Short mmCIF file of C-alpha atoms in Angstrom, two decimals:
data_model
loop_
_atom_site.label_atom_id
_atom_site.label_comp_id
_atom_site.label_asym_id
_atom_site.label_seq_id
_atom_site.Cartn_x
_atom_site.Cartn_y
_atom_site.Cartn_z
CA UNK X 1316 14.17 -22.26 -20.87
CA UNK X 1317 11.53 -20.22 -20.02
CA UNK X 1318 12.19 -19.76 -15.61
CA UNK X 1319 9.14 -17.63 -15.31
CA UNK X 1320 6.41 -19.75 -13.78
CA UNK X 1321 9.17 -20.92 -11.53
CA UNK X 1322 10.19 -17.84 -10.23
CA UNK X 1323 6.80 -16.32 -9.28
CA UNK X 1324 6.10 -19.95 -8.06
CA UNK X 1325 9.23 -19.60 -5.99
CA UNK X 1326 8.37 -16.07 -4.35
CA UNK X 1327 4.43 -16.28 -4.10
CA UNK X 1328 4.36 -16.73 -0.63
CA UNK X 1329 6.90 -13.62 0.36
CA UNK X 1330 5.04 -11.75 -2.55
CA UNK X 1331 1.70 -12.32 -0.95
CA UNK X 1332 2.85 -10.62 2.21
CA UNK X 1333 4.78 -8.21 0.93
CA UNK X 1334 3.46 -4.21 1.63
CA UNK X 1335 2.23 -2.16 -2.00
CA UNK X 1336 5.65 -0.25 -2.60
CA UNK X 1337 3.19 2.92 -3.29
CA UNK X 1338 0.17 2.15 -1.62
CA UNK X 1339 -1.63 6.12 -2.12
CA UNK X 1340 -0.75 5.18 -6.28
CA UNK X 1341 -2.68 1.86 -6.15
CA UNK X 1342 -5.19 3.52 -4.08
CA UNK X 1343 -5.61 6.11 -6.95
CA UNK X 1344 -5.44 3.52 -9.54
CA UNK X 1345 -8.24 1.18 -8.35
CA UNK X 1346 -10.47 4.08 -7.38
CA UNK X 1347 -10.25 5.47 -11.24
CA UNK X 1348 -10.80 2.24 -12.52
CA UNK X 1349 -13.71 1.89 -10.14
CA UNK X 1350 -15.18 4.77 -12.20
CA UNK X 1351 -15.62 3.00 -15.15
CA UNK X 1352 -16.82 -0.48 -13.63
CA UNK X 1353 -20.37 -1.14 -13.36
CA UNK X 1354 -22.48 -4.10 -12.11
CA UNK X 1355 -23.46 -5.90 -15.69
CA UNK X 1356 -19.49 -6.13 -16.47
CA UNK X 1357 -17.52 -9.25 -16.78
CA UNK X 1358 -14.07 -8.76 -16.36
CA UNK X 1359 -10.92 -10.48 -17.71
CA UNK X 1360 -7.62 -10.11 -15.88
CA UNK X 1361 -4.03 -11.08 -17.02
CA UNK X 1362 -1.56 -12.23 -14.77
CA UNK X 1363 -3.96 -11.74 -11.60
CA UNK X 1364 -1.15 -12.90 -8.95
CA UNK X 1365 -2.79 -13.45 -5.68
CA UNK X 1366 -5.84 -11.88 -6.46
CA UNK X 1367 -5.84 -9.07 -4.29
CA UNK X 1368 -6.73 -6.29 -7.23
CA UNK X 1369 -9.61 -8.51 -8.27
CA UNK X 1370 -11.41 -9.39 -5.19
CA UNK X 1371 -11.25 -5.62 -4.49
CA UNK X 1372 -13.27 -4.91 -7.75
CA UNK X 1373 -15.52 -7.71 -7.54
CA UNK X 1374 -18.42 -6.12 -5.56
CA UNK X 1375 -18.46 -3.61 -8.04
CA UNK X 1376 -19.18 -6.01 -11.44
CA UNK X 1377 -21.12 -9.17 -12.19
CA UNK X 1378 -17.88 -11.66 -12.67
CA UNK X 1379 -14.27 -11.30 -13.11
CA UNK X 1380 -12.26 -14.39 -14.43
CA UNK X 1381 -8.68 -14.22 -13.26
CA UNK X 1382 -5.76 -15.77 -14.93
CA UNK X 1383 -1.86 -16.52 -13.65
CA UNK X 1384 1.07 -18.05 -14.71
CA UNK X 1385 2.22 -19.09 -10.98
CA UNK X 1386 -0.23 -22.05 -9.90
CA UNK X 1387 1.17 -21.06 -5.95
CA UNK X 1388 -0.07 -17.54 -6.31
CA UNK X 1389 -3.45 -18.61 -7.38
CA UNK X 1390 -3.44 -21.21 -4.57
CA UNK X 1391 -3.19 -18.22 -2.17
CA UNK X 1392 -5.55 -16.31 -4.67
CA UNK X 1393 -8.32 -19.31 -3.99
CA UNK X 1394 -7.79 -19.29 -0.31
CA UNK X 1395 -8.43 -15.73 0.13
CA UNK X 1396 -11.55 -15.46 -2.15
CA UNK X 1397 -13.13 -19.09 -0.10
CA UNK X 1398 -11.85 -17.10 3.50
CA UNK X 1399 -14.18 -14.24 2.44
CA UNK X 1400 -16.81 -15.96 0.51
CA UNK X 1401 -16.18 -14.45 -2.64
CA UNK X 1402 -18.62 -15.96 -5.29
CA UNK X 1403 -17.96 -13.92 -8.32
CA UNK X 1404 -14.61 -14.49 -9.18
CA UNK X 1405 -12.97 -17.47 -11.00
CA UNK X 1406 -9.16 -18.48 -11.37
CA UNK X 1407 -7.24 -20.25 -14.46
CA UNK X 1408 -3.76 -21.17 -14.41
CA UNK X 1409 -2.79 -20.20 -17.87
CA UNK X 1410 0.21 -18.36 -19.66
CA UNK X 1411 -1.37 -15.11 -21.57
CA UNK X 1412 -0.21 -16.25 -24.98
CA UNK X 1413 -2.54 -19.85 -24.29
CA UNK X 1414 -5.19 -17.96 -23.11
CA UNK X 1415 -5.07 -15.81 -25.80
CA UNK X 1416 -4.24 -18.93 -28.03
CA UNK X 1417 -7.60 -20.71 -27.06
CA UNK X 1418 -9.90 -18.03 -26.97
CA UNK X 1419 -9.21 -15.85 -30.85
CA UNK X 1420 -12.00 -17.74 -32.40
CA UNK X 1421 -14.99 -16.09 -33.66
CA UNK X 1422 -17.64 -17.57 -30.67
CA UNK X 1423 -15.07 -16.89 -28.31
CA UNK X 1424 -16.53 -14.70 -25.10
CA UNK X 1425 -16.20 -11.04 -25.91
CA UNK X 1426 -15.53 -8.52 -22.38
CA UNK X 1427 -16.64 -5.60 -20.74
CA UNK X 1428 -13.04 -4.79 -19.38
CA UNK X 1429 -9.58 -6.44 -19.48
CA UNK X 1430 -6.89 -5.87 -16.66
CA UNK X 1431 -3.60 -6.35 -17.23
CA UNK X 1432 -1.68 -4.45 -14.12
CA UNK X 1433 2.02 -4.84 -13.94
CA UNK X 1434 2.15 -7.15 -16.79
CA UNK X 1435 2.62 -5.84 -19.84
CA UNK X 1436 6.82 -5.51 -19.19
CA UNK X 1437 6.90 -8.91 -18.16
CA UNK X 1438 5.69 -9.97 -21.73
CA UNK X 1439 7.75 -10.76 -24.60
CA UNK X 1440 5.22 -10.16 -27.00
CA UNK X 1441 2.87 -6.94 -25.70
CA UNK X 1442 2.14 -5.51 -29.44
CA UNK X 1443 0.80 -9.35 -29.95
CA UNK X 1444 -1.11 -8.91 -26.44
CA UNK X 1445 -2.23 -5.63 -26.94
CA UNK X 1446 -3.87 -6.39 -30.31
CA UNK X 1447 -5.47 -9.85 -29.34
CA UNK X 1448 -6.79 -8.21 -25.73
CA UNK X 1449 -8.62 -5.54 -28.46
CA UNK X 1450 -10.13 -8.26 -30.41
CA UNK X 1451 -11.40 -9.96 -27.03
CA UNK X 1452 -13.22 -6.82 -25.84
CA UNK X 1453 -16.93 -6.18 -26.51
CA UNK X 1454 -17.32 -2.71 -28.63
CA UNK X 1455 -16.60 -0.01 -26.23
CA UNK X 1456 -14.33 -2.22 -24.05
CA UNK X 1457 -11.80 -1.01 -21.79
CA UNK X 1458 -8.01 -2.28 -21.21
CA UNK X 1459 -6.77 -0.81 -17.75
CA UNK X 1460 -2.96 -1.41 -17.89
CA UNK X 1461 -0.38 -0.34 -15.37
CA UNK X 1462 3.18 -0.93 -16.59
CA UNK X 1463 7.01 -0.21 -15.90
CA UNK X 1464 8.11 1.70 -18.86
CA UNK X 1465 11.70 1.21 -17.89
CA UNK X 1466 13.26 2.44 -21.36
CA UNK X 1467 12.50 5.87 -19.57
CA UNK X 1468 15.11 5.97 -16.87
CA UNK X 1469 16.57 2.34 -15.97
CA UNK X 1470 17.82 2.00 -20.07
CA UNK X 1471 20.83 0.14 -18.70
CA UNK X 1472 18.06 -2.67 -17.35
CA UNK X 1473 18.68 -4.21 -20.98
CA UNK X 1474 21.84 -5.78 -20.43
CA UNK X 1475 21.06 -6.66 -16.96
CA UNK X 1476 17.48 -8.38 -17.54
CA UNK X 1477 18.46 -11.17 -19.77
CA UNK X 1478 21.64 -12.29 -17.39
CA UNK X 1479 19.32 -12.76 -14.81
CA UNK X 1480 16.19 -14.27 -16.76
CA UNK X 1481 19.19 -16.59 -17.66
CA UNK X 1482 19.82 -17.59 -13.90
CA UNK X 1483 16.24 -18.09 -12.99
CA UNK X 1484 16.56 -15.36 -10.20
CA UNK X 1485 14.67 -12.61 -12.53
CA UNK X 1486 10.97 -13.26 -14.48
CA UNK X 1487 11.73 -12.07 -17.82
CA UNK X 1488 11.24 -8.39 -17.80
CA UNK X 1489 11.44 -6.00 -21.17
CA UNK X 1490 12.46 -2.76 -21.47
CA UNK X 1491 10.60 0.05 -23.79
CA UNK X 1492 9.42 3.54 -23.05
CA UNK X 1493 5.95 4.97 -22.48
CA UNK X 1494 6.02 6.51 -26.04
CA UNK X 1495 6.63 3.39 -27.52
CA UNK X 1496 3.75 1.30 -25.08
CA UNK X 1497 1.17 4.12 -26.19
CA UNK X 1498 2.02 3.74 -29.50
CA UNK X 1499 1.33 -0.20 -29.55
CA UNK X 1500 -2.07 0.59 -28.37
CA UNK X 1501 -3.16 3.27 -31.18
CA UNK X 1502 -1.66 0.41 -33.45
CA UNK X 1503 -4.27 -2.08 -31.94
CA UNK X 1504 -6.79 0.72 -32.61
CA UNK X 1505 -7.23 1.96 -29.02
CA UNK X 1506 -8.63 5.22 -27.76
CA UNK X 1507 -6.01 6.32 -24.56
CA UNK X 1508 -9.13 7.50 -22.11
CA UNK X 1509 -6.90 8.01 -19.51
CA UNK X 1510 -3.19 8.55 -18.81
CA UNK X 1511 -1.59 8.91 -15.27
CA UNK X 1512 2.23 8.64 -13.88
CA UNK X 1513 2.43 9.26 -10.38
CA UNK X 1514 6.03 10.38 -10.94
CA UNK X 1515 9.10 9.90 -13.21
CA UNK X 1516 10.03 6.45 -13.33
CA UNK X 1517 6.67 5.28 -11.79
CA UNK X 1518 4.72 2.57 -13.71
CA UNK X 1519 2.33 4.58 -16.56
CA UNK X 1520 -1.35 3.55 -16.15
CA UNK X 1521 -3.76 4.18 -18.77
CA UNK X 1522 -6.94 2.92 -19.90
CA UNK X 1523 -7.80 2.51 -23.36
CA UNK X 1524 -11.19 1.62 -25.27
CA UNK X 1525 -12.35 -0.04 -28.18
CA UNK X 1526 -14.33 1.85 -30.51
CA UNK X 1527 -17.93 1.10 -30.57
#
């Protein structure tokens, strides 16, 4: 059984309050990204949680859809974007894979930018992710990613992951290095644009583009 949905379900509200661990490396992150934004853009974001990254960037582009797998952290999501009269963003409570699953056809929407922050460990499939995100991009589209490459320093993560994925008091979490997450994304046919770790151990942010 799949305890995911359940488990961000279950902490949404404690999450929602909780302090950015490394608030100057979000900062930097959201600032970079802001770089590349620019008013026409419609953005897609994966696993959006309570919205906070994406009402940030929403002055700065024409739309972002959001999607979640917790329907409580999108309930907190909705709240704060109607408490600040945010018109520009929209919410889904979807899995990735049925997002993905519904939207591969050829008329499907095509997007300026795809966000996937903190997500792409909590995925058991990221080469299948990675690929389908390229194929939902407009030529020259960019994938900002910031993930836990935990096959770096926490290796011993493996055995302790599954036991408590098992229990329901973990979301599943997998464990690869940065080498290997780079090298799904020059298998999807990426272009790394940009590549920054704060420090060793510290989630790897990059953002790739699609050629064209």
């Amino acid at each position: 059984m799949d305890h995911s949905p359940k488990f961000w379900d279950r902490v949404a509200a404690k999450y929602a309050k909780r302090p950015i661990a490394d608030e100057a490396s979000y900062q930097k992150k959201l600032e970079t990204t802001r770089q590349h934004l620019q008013p026409d853009m419609e953005l897609l974001e994966l696993g959006c949680g309570t919205g906070s990254t994406a009402i940030i960037h929403s002055p700065y582009v024409k739309h972002i859809h959001a999607i979640d797998i917790s329907s409580k952290m999108l309930a907190i999501a909705e709240e704060k974007v109607t408490t600040k009269s945010i018109d520009n963003i929209t919410f889904e409570h979807s899995t990735i894979d049925e997002y993905i699953g519904n939207n591969q056809s050829g008329i499907a929407k095509k997007w300026d930018a795809v966000l996937a922050l903190s997500v792409l460990h909590l995925v058991s499939n990221k080469e299948e992710v990675i690929a389908s995100v390229y194929k939902m991009l407009k030529p020259g589209g960019l994938f900002v990613t910031s993930t836990a490459c935990l096959g770096d320093t926490m290796k011993f993560f493996k055995v302790i992951a599954p036991i408590g994925k098992f229990f329901g008091f973990m979301p599943l979490v997998k464990i690869f290095t940065a080498k290997e997450l780079e090298d799904c994304f020059m298998a999807a046919g990426f272009e790394i644009e940009h590549r920054w770790r704060p420090g060793e151990g510290k989630a790897l942010f990059l953002i790739a583009k699609k050629a064209g």
